[in-house]
Short mmCIF file of C-alpha atoms and ligand atoms in Angstrom, two decimals:
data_model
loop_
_atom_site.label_atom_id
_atom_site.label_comp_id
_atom_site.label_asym_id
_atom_site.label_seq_id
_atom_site.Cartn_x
_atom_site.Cartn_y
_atom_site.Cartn_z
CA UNK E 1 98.86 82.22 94.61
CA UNK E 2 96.41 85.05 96.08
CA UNK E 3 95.59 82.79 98.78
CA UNK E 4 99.08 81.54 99.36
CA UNK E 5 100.14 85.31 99.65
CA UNK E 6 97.19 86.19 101.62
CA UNK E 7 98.12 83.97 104.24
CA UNK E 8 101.22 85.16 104.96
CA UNK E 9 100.20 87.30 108.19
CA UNK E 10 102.62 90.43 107.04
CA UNK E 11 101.39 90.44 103.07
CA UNK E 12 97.79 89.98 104.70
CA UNK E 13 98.60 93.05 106.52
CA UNK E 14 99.58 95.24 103.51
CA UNK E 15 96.57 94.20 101.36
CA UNK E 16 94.15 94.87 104.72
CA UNK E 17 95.37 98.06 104.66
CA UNK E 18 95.37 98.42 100.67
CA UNK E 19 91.58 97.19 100.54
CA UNK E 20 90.61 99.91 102.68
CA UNK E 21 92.62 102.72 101.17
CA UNK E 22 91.04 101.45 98.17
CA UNK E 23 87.80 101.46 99.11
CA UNK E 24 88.52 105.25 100.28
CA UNK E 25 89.50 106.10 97.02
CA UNK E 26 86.44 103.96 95.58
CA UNK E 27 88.85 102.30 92.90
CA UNK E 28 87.91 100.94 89.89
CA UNK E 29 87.81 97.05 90.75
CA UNK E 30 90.13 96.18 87.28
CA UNK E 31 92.55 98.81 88.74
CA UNK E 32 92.18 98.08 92.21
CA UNK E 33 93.25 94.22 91.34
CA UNK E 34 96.19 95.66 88.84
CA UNK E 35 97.48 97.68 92.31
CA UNK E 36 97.09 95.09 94.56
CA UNK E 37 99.17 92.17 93.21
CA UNK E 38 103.21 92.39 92.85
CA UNK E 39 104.26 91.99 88.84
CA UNK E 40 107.03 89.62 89.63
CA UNK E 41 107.62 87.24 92.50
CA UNK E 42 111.24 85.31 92.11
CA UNK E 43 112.26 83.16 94.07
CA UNK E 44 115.99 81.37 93.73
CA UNK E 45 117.85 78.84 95.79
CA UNK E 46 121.79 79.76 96.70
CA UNK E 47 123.92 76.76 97.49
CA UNK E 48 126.54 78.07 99.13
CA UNK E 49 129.91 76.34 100.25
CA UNK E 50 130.25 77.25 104.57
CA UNK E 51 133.55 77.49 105.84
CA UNK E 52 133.68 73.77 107.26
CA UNK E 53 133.62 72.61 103.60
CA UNK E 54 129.68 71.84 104.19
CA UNK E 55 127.31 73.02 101.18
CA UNK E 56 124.27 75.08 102.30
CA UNK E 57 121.51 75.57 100.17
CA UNK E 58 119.46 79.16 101.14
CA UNK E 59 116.27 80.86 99.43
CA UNK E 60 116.55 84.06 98.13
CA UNK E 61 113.36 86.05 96.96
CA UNK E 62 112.87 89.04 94.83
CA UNK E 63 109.59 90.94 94.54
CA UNK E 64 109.25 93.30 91.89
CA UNK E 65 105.62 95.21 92.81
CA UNK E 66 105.26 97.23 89.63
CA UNK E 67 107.48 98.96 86.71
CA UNK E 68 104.24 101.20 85.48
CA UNK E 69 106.23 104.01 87.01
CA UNK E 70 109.99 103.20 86.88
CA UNK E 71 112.65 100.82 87.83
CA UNK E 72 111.84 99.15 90.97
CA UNK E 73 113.43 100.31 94.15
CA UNK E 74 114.26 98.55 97.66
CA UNK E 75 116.52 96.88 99.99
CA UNK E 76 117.61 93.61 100.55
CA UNK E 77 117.13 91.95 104.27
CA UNK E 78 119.33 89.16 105.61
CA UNK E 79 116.91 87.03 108.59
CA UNK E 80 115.78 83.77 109.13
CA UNK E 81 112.26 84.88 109.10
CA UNK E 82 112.32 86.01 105.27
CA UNK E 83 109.87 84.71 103.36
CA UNK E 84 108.21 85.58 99.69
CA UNK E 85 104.94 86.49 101.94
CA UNK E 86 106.93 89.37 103.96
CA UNK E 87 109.01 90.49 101.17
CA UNK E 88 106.09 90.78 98.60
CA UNK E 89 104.36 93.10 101.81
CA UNK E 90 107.61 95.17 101.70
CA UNK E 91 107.51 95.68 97.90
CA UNK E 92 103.87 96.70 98.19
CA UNK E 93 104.64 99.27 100.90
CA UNK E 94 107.78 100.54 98.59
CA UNK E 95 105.81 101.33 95.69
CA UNK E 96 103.26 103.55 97.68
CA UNK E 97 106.33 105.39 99.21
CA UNK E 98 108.14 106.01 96.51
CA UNK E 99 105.00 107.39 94.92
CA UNK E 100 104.06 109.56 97.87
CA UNK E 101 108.16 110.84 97.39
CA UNK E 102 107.34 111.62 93.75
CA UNK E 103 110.66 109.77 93.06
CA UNK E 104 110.42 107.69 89.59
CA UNK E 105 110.43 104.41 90.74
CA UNK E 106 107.93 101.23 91.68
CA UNK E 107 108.48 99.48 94.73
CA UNK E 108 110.73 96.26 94.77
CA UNK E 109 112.15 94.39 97.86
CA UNK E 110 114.51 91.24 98.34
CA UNK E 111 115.49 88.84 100.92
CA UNK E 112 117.41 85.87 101.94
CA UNK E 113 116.30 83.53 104.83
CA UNK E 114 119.76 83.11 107.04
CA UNK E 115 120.81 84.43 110.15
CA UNK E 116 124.08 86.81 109.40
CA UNK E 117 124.88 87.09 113.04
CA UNK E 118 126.24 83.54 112.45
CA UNK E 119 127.67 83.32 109.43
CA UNK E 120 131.52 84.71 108.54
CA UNK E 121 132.08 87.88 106.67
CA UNK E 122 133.62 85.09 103.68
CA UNK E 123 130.34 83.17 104.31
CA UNK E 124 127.91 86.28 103.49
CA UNK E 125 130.36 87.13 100.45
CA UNK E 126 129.82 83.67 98.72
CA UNK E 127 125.89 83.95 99.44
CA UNK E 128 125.72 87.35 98.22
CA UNK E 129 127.32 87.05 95.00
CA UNK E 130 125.45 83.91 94.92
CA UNK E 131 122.23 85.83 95.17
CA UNK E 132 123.49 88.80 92.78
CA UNK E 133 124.68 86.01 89.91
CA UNK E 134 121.23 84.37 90.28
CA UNK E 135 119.29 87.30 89.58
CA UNK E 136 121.44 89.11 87.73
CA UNK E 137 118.68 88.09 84.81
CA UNK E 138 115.94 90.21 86.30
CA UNK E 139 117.82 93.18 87.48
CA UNK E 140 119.51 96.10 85.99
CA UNK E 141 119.86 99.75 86.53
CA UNK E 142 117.00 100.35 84.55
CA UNK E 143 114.52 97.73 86.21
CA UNK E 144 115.57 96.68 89.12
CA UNK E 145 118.01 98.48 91.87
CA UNK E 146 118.72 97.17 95.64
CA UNK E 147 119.87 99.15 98.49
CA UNK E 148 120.53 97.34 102.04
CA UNK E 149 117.99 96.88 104.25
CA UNK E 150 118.06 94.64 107.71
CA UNK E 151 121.15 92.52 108.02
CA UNK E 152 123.12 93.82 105.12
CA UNK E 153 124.94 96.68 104.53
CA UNK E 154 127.34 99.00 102.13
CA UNK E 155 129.51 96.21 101.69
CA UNK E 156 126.90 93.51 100.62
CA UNK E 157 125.66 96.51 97.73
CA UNK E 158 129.57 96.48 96.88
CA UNK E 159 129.48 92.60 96.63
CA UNK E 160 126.37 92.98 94.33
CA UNK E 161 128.13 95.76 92.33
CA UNK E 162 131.06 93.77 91.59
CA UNK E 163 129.60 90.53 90.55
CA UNK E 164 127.06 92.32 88.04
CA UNK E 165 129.57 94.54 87.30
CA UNK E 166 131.87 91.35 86.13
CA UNK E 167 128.95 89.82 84.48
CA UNK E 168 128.68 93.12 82.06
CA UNK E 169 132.45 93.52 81.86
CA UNK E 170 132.12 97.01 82.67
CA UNK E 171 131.42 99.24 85.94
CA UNK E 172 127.97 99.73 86.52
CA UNK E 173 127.56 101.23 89.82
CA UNK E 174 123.64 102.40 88.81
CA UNK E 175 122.90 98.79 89.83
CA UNK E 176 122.66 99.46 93.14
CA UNK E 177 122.64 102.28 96.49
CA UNK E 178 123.67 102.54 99.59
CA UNK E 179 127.29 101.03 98.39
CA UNK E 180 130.56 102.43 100.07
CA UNK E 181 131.57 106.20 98.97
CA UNK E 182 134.39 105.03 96.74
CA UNK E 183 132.50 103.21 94.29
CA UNK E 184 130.40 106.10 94.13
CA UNK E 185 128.08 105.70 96.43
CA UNK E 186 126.31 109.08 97.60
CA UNK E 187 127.90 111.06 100.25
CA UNK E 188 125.03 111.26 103.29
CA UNK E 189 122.86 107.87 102.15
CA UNK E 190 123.90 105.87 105.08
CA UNK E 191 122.71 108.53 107.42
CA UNK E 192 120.31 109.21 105.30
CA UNK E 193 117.04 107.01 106.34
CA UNK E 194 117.84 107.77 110.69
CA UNK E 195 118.28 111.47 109.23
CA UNK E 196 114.69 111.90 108.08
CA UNK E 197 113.29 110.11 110.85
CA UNK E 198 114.22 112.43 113.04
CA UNK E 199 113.76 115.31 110.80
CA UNK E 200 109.97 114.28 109.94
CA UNK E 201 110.18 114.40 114.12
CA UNK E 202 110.50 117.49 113.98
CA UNK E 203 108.16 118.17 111.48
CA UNK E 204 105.37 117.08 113.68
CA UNK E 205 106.93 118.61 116.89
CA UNK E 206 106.19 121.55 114.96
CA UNK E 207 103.02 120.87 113.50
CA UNK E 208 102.24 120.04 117.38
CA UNK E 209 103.11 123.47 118.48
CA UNK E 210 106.21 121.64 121.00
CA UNK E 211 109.76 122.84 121.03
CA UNK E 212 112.36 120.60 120.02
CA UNK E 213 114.60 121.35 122.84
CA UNK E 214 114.34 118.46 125.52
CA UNK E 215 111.83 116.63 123.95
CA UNK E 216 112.50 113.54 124.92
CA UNK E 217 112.15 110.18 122.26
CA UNK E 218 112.20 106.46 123.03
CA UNK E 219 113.94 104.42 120.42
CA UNK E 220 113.87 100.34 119.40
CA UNK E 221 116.54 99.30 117.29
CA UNK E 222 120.14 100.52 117.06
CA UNK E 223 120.78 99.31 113.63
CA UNK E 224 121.81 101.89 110.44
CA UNK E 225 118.03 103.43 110.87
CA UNK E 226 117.96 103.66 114.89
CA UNK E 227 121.29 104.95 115.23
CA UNK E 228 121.31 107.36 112.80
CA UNK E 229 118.12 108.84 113.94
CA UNK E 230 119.36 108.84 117.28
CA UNK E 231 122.81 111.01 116.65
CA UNK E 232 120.48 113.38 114.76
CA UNK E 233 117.86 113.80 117.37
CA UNK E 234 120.57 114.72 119.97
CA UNK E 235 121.61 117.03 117.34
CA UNK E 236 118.54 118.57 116.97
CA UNK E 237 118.43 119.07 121.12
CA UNK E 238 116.11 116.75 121.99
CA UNK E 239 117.08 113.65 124.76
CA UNK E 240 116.99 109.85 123.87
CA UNK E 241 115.63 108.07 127.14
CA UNK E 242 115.37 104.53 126.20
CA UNK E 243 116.89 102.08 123.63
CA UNK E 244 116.75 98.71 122.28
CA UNK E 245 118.16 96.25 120.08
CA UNK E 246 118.29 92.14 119.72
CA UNK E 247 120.36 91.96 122.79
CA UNK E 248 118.04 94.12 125.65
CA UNK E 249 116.68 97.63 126.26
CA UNK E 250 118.61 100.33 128.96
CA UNK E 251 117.03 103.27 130.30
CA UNK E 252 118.26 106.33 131.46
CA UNK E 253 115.70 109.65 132.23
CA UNK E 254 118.73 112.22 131.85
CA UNK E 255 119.62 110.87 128.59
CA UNK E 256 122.00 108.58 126.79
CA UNK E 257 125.59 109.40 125.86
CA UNK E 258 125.53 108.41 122.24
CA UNK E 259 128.97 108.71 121.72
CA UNK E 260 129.51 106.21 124.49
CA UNK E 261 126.77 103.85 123.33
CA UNK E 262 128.39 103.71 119.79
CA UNK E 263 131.74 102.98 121.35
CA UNK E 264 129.97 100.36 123.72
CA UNK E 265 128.00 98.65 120.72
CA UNK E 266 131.04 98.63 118.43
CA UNK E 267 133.39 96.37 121.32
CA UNK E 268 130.56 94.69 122.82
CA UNK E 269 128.06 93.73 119.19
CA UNK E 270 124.68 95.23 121.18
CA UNK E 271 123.60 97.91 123.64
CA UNK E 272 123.76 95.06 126.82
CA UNK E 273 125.25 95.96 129.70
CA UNK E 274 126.13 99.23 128.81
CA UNK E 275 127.24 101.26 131.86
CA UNK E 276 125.52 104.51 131.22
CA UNK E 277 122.06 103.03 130.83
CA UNK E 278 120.07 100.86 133.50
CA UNK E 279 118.41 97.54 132.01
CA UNK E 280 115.25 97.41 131.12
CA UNK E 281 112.57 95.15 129.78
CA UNK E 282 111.99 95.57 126.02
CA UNK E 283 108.39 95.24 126.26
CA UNK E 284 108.39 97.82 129.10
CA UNK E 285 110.44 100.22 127.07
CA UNK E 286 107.97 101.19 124.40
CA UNK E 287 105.36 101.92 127.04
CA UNK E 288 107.31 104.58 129.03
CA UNK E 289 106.77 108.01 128.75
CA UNK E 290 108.00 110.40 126.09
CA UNK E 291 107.50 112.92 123.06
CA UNK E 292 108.66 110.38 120.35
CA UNK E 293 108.23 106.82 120.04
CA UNK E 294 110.22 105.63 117.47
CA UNK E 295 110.55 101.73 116.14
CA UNK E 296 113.33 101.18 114.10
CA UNK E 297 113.97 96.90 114.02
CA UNK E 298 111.17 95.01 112.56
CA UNK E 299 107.81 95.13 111.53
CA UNK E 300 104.57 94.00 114.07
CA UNK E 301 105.52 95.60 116.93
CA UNK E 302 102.45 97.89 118.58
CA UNK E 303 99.78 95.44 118.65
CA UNK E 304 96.48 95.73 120.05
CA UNK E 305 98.36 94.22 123.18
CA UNK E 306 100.06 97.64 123.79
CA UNK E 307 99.00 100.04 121.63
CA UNK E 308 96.36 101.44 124.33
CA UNK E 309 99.50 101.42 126.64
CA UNK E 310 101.63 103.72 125.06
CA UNK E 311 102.38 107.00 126.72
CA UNK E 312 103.73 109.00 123.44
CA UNK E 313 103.35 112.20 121.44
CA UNK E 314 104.56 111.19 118.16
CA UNK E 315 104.43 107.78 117.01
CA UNK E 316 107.45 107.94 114.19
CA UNK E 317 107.55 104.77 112.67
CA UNK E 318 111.54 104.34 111.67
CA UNK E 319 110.93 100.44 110.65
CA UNK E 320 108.76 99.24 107.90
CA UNK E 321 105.50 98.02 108.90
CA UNK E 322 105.90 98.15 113.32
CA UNK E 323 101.96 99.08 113.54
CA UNK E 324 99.53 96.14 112.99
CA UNK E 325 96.29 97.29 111.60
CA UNK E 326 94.13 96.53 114.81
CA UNK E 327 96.86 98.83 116.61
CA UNK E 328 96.32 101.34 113.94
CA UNK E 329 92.58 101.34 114.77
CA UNK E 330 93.04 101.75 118.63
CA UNK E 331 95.42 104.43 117.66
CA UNK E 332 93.09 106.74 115.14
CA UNK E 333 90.18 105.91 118.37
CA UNK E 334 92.85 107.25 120.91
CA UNK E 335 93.29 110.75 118.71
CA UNK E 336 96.19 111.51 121.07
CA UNK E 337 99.06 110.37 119.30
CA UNK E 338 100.18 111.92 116.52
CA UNK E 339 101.47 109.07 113.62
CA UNK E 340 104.17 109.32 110.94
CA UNK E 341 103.18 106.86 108.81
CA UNK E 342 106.70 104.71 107.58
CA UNK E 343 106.28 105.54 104.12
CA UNK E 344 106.73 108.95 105.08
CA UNK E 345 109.05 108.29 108.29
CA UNK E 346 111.72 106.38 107.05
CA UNK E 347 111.31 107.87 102.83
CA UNK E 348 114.77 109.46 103.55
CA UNK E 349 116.41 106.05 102.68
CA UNK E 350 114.65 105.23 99.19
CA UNK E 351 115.16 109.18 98.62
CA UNK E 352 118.87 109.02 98.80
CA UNK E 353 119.01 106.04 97.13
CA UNK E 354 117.61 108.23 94.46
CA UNK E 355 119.93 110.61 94.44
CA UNK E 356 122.48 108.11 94.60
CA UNK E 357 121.27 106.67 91.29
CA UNK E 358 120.96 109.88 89.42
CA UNK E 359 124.71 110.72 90.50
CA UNK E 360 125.73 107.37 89.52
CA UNK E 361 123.67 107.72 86.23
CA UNK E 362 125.37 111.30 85.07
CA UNK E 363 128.53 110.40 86.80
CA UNK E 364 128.88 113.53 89.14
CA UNK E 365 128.96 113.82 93.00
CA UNK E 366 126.92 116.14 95.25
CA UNK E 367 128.15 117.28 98.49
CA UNK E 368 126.89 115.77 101.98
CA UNK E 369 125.28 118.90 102.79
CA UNK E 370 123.77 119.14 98.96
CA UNK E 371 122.09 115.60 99.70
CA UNK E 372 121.06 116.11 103.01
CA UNK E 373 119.17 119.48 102.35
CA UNK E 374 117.45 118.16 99.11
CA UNK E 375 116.76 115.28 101.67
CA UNK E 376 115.06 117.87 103.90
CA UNK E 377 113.05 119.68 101.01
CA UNK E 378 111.84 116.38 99.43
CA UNK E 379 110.96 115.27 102.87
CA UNK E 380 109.19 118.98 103.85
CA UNK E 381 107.10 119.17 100.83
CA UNK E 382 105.81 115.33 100.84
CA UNK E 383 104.98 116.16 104.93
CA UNK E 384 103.03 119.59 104.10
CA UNK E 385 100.77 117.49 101.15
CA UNK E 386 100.22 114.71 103.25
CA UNK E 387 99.43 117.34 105.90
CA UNK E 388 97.41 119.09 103.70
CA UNK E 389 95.69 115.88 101.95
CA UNK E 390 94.38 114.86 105.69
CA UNK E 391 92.84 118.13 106.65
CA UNK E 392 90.83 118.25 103.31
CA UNK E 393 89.91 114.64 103.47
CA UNK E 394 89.32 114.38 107.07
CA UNK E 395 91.40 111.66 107.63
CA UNK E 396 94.60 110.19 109.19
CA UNK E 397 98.32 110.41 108.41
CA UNK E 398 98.15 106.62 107.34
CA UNK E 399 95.16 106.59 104.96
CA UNK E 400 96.34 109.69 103.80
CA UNK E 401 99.48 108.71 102.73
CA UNK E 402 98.90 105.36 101.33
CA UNK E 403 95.77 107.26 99.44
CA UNK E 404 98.38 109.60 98.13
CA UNK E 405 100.80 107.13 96.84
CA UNK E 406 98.16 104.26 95.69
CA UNK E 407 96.17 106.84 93.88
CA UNK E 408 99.19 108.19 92.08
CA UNK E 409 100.12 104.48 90.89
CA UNK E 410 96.23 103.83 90.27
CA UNK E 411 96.65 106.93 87.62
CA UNK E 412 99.66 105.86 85.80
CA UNK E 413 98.16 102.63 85.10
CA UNK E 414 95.19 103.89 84.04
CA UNK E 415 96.67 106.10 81.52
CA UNK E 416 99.01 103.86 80.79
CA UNK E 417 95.84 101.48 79.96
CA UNK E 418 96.02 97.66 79.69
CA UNK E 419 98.66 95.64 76.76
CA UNK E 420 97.52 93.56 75.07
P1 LIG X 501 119.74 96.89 110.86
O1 LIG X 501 119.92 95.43 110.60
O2 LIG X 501 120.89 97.80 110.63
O3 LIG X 501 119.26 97.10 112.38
C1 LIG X 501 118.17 96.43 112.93
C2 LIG X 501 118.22 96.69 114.43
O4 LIG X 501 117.06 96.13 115.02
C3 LIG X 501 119.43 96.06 115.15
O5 LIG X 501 119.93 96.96 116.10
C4 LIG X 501 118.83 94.84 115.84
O6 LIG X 501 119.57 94.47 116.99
C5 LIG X 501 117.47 95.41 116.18
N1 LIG X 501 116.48 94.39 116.50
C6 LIG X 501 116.20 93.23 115.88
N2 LIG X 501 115.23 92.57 116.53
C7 LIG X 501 114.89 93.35 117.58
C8 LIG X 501 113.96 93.21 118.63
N3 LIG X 501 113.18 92.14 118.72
N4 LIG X 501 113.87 94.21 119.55
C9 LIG X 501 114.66 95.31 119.48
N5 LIG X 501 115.56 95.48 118.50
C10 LIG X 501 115.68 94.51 117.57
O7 LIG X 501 118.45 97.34 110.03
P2 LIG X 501 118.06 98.80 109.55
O8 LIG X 501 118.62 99.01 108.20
O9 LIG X 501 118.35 99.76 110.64
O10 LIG X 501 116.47 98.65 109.35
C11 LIG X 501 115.55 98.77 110.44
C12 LIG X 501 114.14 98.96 109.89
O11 LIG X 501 114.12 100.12 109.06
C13 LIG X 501 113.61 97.83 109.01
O12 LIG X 501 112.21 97.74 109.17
C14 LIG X 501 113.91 98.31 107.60
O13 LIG X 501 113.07 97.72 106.62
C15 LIG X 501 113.62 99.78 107.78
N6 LIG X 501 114.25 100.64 106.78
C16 LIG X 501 115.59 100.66 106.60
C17 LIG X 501 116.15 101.54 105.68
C18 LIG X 501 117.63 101.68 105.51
O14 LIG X 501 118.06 102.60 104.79
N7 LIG X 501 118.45 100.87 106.16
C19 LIG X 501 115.31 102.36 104.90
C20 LIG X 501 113.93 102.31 105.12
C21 LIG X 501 113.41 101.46 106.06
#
């Protein structure tokens, strides 16, 4: 099973970059092998009836990385590339964050391999509660809690809610985040993962000595996370250049109306052809100039094909995994662009999801600006440690925060010693 995991070219990315954060921290081997390998891989198959009458049978994965410290926490992606490789590699990367957060969870992550931009809104129902009935055995508020993640959104959490919620005969809206306001989800969570992007931007703006007015930030994605942290970034003064999503990349040096975008994406399904923006090459994009790169769509993207190539600041990494590690290395060499690592970038998500959770568990309701400021404080103080961590230790944002979070799990399991 190592090897089988191993070869999967995104898990063999998480445990490169474990191995060496381990051999930073010179970790015991027994508790370097206990950190390394997820707790519970599960995989299920979802025949689901299509809307011409055809059955379709789909594979659906859970990862759970570790419950040493908690329930396990993390989203669940709807693409045709899922696979248990890439979602074990997500899991791993959860628990770290959510251990650099200090929040009180491991890390957990789910998938399903289909494409959503084809299948009905009745379609993704049926293979959603499909999913949610079939492992409805190894979840619960207590061990297991999804949130959405690529492809899915408030409405698949509500899907989830209600079919486990059925299954218990009660409500039990604990089970999962990120679901719609009036089944108490948390006022500010689905702003909440684009709204600590861009305030971590800022964090390092600062940290760089730049002013945030008319800074200028590059952006690939225009999903929950991309759009989110671009409204917020305009907010904060600064000027969104370039864009991208599945359907092409515009360009415009003055700055793109947002508002118009959003009303241009929600008639049109993508950011094509939208008449405030000239086209551009998505490969191009992410190697023009500008004070913020930030990729927000899917992991793998600055390779050691571009990563010499890019003309950024701040490297912000919105999306889980965009850096691959031989990028990372030209990066660190370069010592010009300042990284924020994505457990730290996009931490606002899993944060809110938190505070989601221990809202749903006491049955009470903060405010939007309540959430969002305890956002900004959680975020703030994990950004000064890191900050802190990587002056002391001499090293960079990345190792620094994956040392941070592996070496808090490494502890807990330690203490916690080994049953039987
Ligand atoms: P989403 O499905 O809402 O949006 C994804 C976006 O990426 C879409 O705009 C899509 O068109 C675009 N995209 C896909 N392929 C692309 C390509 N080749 N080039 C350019 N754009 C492309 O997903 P999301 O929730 O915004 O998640 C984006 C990333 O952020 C993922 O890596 C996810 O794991 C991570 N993340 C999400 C959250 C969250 O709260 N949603 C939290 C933490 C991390």
């Amino acid at each position: 099973m190592k090897e089988a995991l191993l070869k999967d070219p995104v898990f063999g990315m998480a445990a490169e970059q474990f191995d060496r954060v381990a051999d930073f921290l010179e970790l015991d081997a027994e508790v370097r092998e206990r950190c390394k390998w997820p707790k519970r891989l599960i995989t299920v198959t979802l025949p689901v009836t299509m809307d011409d009458g055809r059955t379709e049978v789909f594979f659906g994965h859970r990862v759970q990385h570790h419950l040493s410290r908690g329930p396990v926490k993390g989203g669940l992606r709807f693409h045709p590339n899922v696979n248990i490789g890439e979602v074990a590699a997500l899991a791993m990367w959860m628990n770290w964050k959510c251990a650099l957060m200090g929040l009180p969870y491991g890390g957990g992550k789910g998938g399903i391999a289909c494409d959503p931009r084809t299948m009905s809104m009745r379609e993704q129902e049926r293979l959603t509660r499909r999913f949610a009935q079939e492992i409805a055995p190894f979840i619960g508020p207590e061990i297991d809690v999804m949130a959405p993640d690529v492809g899915t959104t408030a409405q698949h959490m509500a899907w989830i809610l209600d079919t486990y919620s059925t299954r218990e005969g009660r409500f039990v809206p604990e089970i999962v985040t990120g679901k719609p306001v009036e089944l108490q989800g948390s006022e500010g969570r689905t702003q909440a993962t684009g709204h600590g992007v861009a305030f971590t931007i800022t964090l390092a703006l600062a940290k760089l000595g730049i002013k945030i007015q008319g800074t200028t930030a590059i952006v690939q994605g225009y999903g929950n996370v991309g759009s989110h942290a671009v409204d917020t970034m305009i907010g904060y003064g600064m000027k969104v250049t370039g864009i991208s999503d599945i359907s092409g990349a515009i360009w415009n040096a003055k700055g793109i109306d947002h508002h118009a975008l959003h009303e241009h994406v929600s008639t049109h399904g993508g950011i094509k052809g939208f008449p405030g923006a000239e086209p551009i090459d998505p490969d191009t994009l992410l190697l023009q100039e500008c004070d913020a790169l930030v990729p927000a769509a899917l992991e793998r993207v600055i390779t050691k094909d571009n990563a010499a190539k890019l003309k950024c600041r701040i490297l912000a990494e919105a999306a889980n995994g965009p850096t691959t590690p031989e990028a990372d290395a030209i990066i660190e060499q370069r010592g010009d662009i300042f990284l924020i690592p994505d457990v730290l970038c996009n931490a606002g998500g899993v944060t809110v999801s938190y505070f989601e959770w221990v809202q749903n568990l006491q049955r009470f309701s903060w405010t939007k600006h309540e959430v969002l400021t305890k956002l900004e404080t959680k975020l703030n103080e994990a950004f000064t440690n890191l900050n802190n961590f990587c002056e002391k230790h001499n090293c960079g944002m990345r190792l620094g925060a994956l040392a941070t979070g592996i070496q808090t799990v490494a502890n807990v399991k330690q203490t916690r010693g080994l049953f039987p």
